[in-house]
Coordinates of C-alpha atoms in Angstrom, one line a residue:
X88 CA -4.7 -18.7 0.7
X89 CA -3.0 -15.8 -0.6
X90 CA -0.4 -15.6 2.5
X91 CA 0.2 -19.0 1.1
X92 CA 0.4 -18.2 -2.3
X93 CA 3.3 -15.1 -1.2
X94 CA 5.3 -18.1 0.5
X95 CA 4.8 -20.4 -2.6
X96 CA 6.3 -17.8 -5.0
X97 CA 8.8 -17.2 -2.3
X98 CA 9.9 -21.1 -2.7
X99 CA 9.2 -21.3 -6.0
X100 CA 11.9 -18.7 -6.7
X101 CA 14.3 -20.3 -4.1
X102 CA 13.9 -23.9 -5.5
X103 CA 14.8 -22.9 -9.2
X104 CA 17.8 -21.1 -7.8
X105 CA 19.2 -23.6 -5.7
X106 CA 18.4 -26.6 -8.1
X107 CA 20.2 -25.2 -11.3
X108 CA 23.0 -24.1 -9.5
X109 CA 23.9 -27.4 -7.4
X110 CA 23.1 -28.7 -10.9
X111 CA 25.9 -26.4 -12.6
X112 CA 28.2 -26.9 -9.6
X113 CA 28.3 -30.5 -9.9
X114 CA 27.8 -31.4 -13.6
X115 CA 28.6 -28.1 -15.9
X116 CA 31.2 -26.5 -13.8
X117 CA 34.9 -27.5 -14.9
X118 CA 36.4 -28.5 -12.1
X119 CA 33.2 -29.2 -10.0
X120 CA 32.7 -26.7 -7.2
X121 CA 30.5 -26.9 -3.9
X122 CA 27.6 -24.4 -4.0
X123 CA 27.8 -23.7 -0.3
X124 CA 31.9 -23.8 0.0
X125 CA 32.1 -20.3 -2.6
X126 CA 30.7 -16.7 -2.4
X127 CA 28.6 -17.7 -5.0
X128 CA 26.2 -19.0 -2.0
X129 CA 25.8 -15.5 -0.7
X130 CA 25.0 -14.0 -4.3
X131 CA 22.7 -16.8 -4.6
X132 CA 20.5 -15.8 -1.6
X133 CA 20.8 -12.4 -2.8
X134 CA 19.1 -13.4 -6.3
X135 CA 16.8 -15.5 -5.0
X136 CA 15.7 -12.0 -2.6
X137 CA 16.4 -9.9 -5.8
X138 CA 13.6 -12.1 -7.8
X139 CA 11.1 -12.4 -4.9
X140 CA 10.9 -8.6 -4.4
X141 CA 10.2 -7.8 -8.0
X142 CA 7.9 -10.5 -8.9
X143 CA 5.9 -9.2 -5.5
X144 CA 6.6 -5.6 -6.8
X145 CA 4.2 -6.6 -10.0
X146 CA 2.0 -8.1 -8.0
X147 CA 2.3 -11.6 -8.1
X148 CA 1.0 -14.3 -7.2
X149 CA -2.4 -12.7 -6.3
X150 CA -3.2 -9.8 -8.3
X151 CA -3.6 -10.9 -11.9
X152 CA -7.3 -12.1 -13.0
X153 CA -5.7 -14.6 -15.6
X154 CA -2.9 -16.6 -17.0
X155 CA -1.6 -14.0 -19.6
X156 CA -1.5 -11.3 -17.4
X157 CA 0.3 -13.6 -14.7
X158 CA 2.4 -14.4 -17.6
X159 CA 3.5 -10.9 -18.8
X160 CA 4.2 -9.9 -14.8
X161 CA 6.4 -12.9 -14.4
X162 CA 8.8 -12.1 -17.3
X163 CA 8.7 -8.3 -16.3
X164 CA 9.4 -9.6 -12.9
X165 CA 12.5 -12.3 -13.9
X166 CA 13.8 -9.6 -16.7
X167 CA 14.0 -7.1 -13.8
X168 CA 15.7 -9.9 -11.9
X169 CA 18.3 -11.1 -14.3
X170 CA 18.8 -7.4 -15.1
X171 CA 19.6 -6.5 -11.7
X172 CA 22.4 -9.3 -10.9
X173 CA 23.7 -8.8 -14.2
X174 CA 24.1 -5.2 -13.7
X175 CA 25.9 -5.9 -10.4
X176 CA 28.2 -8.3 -12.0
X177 CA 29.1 -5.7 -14.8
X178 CA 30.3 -3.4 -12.0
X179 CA 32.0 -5.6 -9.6
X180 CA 33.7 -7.0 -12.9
X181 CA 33.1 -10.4 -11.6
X182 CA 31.1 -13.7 -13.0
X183 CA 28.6 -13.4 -9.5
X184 CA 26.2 -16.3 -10.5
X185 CA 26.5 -18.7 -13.9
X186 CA 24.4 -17.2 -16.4
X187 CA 22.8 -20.6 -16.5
X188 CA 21.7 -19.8 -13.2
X189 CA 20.9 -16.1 -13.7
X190 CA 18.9 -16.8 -17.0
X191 CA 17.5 -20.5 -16.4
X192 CA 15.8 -19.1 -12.8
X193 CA 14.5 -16.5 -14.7
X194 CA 12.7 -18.9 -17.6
X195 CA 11.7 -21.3 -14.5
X196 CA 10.0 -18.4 -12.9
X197 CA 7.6 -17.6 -15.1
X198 CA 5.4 -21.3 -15.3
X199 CA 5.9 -21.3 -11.7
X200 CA 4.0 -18.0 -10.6
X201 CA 1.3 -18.9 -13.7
X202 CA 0.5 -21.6 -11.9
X203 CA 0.5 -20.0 -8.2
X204 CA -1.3 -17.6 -9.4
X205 CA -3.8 -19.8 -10.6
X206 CA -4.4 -21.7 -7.5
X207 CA -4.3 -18.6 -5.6
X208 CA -7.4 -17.4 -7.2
X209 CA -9.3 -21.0 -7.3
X210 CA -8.5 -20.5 -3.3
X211 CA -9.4 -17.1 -3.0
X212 CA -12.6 -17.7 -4.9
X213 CA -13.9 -20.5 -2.6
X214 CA -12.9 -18.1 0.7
X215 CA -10.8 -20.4 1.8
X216 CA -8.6 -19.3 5.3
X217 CA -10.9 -15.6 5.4
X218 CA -12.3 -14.9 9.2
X219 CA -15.9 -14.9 8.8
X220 CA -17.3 -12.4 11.1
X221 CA -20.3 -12.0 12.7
X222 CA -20.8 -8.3 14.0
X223 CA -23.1 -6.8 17.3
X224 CA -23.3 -2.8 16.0
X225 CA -25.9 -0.4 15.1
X226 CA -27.2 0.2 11.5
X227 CA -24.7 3.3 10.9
X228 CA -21.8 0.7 11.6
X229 CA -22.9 -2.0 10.0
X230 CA -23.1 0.0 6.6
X231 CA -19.8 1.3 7.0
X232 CA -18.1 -1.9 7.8
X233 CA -19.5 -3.4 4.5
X234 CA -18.5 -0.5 2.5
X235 CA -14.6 -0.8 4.4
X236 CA -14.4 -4.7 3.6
X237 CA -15.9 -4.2 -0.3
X238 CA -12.9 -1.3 -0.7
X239 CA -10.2 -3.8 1.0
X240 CA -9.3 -6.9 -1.3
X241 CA -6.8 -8.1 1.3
X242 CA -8.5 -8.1 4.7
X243 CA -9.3 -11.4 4.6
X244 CA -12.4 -11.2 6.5
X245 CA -16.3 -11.3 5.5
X246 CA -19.2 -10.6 7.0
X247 CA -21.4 -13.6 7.2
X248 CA -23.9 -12.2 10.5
X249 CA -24.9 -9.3 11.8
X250 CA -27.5 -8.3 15.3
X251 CA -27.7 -5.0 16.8
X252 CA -27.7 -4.9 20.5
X253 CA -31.1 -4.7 20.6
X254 CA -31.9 -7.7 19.2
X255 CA -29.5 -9.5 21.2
X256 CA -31.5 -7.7 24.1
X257 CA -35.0 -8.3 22.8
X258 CA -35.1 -12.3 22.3
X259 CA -33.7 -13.0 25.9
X260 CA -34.2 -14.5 28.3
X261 CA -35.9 -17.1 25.6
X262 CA -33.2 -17.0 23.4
X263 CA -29.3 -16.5 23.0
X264 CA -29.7 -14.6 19.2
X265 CA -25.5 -14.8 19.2
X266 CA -24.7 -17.8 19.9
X267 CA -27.6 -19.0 17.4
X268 CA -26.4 -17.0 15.0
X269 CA -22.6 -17.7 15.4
X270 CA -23.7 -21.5 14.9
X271 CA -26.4 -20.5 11.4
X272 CA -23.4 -18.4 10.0
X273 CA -20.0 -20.2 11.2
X274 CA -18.5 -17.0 12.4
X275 CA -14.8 -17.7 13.8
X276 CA -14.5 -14.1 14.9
X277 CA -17.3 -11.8 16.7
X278 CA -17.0 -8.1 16.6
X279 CA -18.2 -5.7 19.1
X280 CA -19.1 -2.1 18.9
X281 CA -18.7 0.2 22.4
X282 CA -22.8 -0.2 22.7
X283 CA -22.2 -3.9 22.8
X284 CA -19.3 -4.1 24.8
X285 CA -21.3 -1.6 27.5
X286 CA -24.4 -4.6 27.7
X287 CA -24.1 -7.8 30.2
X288 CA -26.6 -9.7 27.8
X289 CA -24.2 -9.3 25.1
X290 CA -20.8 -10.0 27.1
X291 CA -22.5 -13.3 28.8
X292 CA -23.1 -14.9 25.3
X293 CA -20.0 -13.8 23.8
X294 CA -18.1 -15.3 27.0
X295 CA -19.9 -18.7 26.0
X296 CA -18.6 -18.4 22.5
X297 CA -14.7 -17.2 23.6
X298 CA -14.4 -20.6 25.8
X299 CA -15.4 -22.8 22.4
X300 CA -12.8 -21.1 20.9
X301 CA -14.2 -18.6 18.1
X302 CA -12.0 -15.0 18.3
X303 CA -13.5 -12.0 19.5
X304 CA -12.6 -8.1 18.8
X305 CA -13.8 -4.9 19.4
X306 CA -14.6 -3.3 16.4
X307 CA -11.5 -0.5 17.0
X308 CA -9.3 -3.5 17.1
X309 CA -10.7 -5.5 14.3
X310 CA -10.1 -2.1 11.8
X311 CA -6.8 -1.8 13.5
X312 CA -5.4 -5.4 12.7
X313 CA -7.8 -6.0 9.3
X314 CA -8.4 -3.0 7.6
X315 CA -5.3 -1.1 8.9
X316 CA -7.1 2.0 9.9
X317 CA -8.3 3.8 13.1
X318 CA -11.8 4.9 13.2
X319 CA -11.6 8.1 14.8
X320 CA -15.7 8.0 15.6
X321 CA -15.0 5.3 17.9
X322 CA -11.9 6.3 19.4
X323 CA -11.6 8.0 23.0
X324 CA -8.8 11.1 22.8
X325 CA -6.8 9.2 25.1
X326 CA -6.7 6.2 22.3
X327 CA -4.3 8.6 20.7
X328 CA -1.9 9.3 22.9
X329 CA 0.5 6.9 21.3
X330 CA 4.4 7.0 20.5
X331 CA 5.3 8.6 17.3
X332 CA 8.5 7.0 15.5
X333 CA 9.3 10.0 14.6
X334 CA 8.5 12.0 17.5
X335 CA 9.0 10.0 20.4
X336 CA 12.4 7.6 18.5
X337 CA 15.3 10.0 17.5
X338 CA 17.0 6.8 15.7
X339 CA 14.2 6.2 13.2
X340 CA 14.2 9.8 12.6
X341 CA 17.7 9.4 11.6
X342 CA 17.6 6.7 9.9
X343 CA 14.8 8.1 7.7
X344 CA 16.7 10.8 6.9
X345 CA 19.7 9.2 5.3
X346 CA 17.1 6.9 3.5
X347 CA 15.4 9.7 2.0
X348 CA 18.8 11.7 1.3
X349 CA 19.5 8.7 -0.6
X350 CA 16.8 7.8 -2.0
X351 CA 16.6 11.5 -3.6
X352 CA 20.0 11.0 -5.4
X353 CA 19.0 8.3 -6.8
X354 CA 15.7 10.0 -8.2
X355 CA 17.7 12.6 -9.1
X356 CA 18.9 10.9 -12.2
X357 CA 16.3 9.2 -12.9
X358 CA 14.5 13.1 -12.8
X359 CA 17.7 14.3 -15.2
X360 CA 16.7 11.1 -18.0
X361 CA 13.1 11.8 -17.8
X362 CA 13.0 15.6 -17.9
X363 CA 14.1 15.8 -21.8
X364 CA 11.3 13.4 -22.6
X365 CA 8.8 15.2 -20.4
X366 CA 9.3 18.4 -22.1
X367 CA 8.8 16.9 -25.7
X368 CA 5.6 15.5 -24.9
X369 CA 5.0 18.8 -22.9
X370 CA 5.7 20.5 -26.0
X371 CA 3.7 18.1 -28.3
X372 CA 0.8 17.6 -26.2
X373 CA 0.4 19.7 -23.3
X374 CA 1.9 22.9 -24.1
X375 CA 2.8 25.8 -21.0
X376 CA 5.2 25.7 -18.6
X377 CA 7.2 22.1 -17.7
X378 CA 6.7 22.3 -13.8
X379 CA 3.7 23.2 -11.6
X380 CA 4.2 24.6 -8.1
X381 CA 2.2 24.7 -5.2
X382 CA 1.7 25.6 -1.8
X383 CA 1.1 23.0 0.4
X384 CA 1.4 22.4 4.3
X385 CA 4.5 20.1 5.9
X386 CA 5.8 19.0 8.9
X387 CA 4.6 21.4 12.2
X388 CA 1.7 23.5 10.0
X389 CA 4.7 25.3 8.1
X390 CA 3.9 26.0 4.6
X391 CA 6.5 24.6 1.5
X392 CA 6.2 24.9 -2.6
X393 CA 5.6 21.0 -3.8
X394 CA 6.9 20.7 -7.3
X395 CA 5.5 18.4 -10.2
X396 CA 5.4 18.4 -13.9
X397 CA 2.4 19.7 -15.2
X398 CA -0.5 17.4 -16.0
X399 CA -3.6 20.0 -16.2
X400 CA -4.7 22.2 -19.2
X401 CA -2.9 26.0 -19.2
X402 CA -4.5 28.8 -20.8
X403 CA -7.7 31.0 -20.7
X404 CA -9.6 29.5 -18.0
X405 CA -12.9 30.6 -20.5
X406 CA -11.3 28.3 -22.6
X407 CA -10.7 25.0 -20.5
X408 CA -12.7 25.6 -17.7
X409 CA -10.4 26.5 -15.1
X410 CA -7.1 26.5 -14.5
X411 CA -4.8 24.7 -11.7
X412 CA -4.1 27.8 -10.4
X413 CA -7.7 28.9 -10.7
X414 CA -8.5 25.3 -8.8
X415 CA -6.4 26.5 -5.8
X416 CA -7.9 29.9 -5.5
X417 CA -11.7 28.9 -5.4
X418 CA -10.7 25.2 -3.6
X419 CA -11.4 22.5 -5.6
X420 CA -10.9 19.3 -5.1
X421 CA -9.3 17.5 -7.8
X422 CA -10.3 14.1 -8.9
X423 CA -9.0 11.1 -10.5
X424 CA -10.8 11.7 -13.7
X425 CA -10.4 15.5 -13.0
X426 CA -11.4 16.8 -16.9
X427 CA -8.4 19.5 -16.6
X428 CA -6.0 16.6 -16.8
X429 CA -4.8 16.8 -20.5
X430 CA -4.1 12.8 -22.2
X431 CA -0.3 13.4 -21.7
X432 CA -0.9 15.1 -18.1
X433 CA -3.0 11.5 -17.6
X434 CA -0.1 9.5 -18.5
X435 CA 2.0 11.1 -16.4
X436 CA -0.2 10.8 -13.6
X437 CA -0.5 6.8 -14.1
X438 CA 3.2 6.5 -14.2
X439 CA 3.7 8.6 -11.6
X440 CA 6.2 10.7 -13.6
X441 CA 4.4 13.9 -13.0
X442 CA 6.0 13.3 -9.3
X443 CA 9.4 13.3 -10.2
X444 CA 10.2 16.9 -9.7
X445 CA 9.3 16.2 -5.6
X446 CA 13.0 14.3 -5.2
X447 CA 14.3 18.2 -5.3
X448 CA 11.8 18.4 -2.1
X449 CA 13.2 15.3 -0.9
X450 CA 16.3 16.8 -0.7
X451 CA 15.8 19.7 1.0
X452 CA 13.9 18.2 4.1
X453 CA 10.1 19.1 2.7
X454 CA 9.1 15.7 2.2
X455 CA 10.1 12.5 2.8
X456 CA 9.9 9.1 1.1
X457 CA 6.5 7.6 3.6
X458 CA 4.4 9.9 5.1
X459 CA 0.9 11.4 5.1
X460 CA 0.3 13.5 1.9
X461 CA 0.6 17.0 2.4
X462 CA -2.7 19.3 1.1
X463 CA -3.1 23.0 0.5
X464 CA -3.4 25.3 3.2
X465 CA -7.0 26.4 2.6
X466 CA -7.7 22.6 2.5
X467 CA -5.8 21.9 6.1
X468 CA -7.8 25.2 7.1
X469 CA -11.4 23.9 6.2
X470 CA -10.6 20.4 7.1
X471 CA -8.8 21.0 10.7
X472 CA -12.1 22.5 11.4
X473 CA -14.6 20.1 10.6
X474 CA -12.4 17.2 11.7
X475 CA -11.2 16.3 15.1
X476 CA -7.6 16.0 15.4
X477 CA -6.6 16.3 11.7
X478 CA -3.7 18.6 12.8
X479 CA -1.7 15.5 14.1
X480 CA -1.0 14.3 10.6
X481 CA 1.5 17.5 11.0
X482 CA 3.5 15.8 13.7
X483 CA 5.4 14.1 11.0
X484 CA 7.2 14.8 7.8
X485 CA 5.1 14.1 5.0
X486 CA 5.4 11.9 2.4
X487 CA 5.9 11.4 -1.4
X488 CA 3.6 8.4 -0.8
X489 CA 1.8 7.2 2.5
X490 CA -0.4 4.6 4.1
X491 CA -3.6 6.4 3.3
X492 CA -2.7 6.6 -0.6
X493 CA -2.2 3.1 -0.8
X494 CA -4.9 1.8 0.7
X495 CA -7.7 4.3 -0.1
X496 CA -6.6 6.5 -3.1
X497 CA -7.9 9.9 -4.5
X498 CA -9.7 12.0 -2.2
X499 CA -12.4 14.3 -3.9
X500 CA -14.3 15.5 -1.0
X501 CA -14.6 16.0 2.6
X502 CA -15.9 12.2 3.5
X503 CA -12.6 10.8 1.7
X504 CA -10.6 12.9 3.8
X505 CA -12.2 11.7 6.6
X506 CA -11.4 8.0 5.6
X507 CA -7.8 8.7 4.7
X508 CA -7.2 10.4 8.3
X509 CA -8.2 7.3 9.9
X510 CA -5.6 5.5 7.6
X511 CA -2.9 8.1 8.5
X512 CA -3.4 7.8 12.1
X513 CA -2.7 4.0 11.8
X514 CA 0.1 4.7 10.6
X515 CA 1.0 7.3 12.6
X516 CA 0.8 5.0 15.5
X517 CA 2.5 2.1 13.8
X518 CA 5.3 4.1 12.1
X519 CA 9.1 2.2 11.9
X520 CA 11.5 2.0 9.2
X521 CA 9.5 -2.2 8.3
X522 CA 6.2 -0.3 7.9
X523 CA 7.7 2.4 5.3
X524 CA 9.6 -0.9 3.6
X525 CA 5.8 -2.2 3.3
X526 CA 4.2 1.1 2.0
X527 CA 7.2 1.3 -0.3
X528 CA 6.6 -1.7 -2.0
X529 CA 2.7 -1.5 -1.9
X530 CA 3.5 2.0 -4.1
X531 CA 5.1 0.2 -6.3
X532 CA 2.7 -3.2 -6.9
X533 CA 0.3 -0.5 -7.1
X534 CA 2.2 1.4 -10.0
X535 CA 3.8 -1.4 -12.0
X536 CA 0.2 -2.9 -11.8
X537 CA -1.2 0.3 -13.5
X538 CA -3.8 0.8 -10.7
X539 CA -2.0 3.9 -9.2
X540 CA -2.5 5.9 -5.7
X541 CA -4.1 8.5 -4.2
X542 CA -2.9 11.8 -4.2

């Protein structure tokens, strides 16, 4: 249902376009035109993109819990829109699109994604088009599988069965406990830990149920393609041997580059109009210095300064605990309700403003737009020691957002770290140019929609 409800809002969009201008073209428009005959066509297509992008940058059609807040996305979504082609046809100097087009698609939009959104929820409430899995694995596995799929709102998968191998193993030959429990639960997709996958009682049943058609995965493959992660307790060190886009592809590496050169410009300004209002609310409510800098560990283990505005209390640390610098020196982990954070530094945070000052990194070839997040030495240090490979993440540039911060968030302690690696090395093995697009545009459903990302 809510693939559905991404392709609805996609032809909603495009039907409102195309209707009100062939409507224009033939019955406003003095002489009549044809729509397709002009370049208005290709701006056309362009809005229509333009429109689609922000109202799925907001979130829509699935995210909001209700009409109003539907409602409010929408005309942040269309106002964007309108702005946007407007904007372009200010500079160009030319009349693009009718502004009955440009305005009247924008109106239209709104009542249309109210109502996708609302039958994307009465869908996604009933379950409809989710795999329902049934999974062979031990206790340990099935625990964290349900923890995974509770954290994920867009797998599209639940867990509606479980055996271990054991119990598969203990009721033959009387008994075939998968197949009778693929049939109790309606399971269209079986998942298989490496214990199960080793046992011929297990792999005779689960032949049976792959000729009548219901899926199976191994449970590697099944966080691969639904949760988007590798779990690195069930991988073999072979399993990650895999190209690198930017190790192993010299064009994508390129091509990054000038994206995040560009990309930095552009923040640039944005950093030069924001700066000014930063420092008056530094000055109001957060008072020290404007920027915070700090170590932190890039591309091939070498060591950088990360800027950001300042969002943490400055002083006596007697007075306010401890401060940020007083956090690096003794290692703390800093959390997402961290009581450093001043209100103002909290703001920042949820705005993302506070990251700003990193376009300057950008720049100079520290960071880049998508990557893994770089940490603090000691961190790298403590954690490069307690984790297998954790010093791949270092292969790559890393990244003013990533894969891991999208999908899992803040990490306050060891076991998140753990869980964001296995994110990062997805992505290490998936990275191209139409990934980073993706993770770009998560970042920002994620920010418009006030939610935020990890860190």
């Amino acid at each position: 249902m809510r693939r559905a409800a991404h392709y609805l809002s996609v032809g909603g969009v495009a039907l409102a376009v195309v209707v009100l201008s062939a409507y224009h073209a033939r019955r406003i428009a003095v002489p009549a035109y044809s729509v397709t005959g002009t370049s208005r066509f290709t701006w056309m297509i362009g809005y229509i993109f333009l429109i689609s992008l922000a109202t799925y940058a907001v979130g829509l059609p699935d995210q909001p819990r209700n009409k109003r807040q539907a409602a409010w996305l929408a005309l942040l979504a269309t106002a964007f829109g309108a702005l946007g082609i407007s904007m372009v046809q200010l500079l160009t100097g030319d009349a693009l699109l009718p502004r009955f087009v440009v305005f009247g698609a924008a109106l239209l939009n709104v009542p249309i994604q109210v109502a996708i959104n609302t039958l994307s929820r009465q869908g996604y409430s009933r379950d409809e088009g989710r795999d329902r899995v049934l999974l062979v694995a031990s206790d340990a596995e099935r625990e964290r599988l349900v923890d995974d799929l509770r954290l994920e709102p867009e797998h599209g998968a639940s867990l509606v069965g479980w055996l271990t191998t054991d119990d598969v193993v203990s009721r033959l030959p009387d008994r075939e406990a998968i197949i009778e429990m693929q049939r109790a639960s309606r399971a269209t997709l079986v998942v298989l830990d490496h214990e199960a996958q080793a046992k011929e009682a297990v792999i005779s049943q689960i032949a049976q149920l792959h000729e009548s058609g219901v899926r199976v995965r191994t449970l590697v493959a099944f966080y691969e393609h639904w949760l988007g992660k590798l779990p690195l307790d069930e991988l073999e060190r072979t399993s990650l041997f895999f190209d690198i886009g930017e190790v192993h592809g010299s064009r994508y590496g390129r091509i990054k580059r000038i994206t995040d050169i560009g990309f930095a410009v552009f923040g640039l300004m944005v950093l030069a109009i924001a700066t000014p209002f930063v420092a008056l609310g530094n000055l109001i409510a957060n008072r020290g210095s404007l920027l915070y800098r700090q170590s932190r560990v890039g591309k091939g283990g070498e060591s950088f300064t990360i800027l950001k505005f300042r969002t943490m209390v400055q002083g006596n640390p007697r007075n306010v605990r401890q401060s940020e610098a007083l956090a690096t020196s003794y290692g703390e982990w800093t959390s997402e309700n961290d009581p450093r954070i001043t209100p103002f530094g909290r703001l920042l945070r949820r705005s993302h403003l506070d990251e700003l000052p990193q376009m300057i990194n950008i720049l100079m070839g520290d960071l880049s737009i998508v990557g893994p997040r770089p940490e603090q030495p000691h961190y790298v240090k403590e954690l490069s020691e307690k984790l297998a490979f954790y010093n791949l993440r270092h292969l790559v540039q890393p990244g003013l957002t990533g894969w891991a911060q999208v999908k899992y968030g803040y990490a306050g302690d060891e076991s998140d770290a753990l869980e964001k690696l296995q994110y990062e090395f997805f992505y290490l093995q998936k990275q191209n140019l139409t990934f980073d697009l993706r993770i770009i545009v998560r970042t920002l459903r994620s920010t418009v929609g006030g939610r935020g990302i990890g860190r």
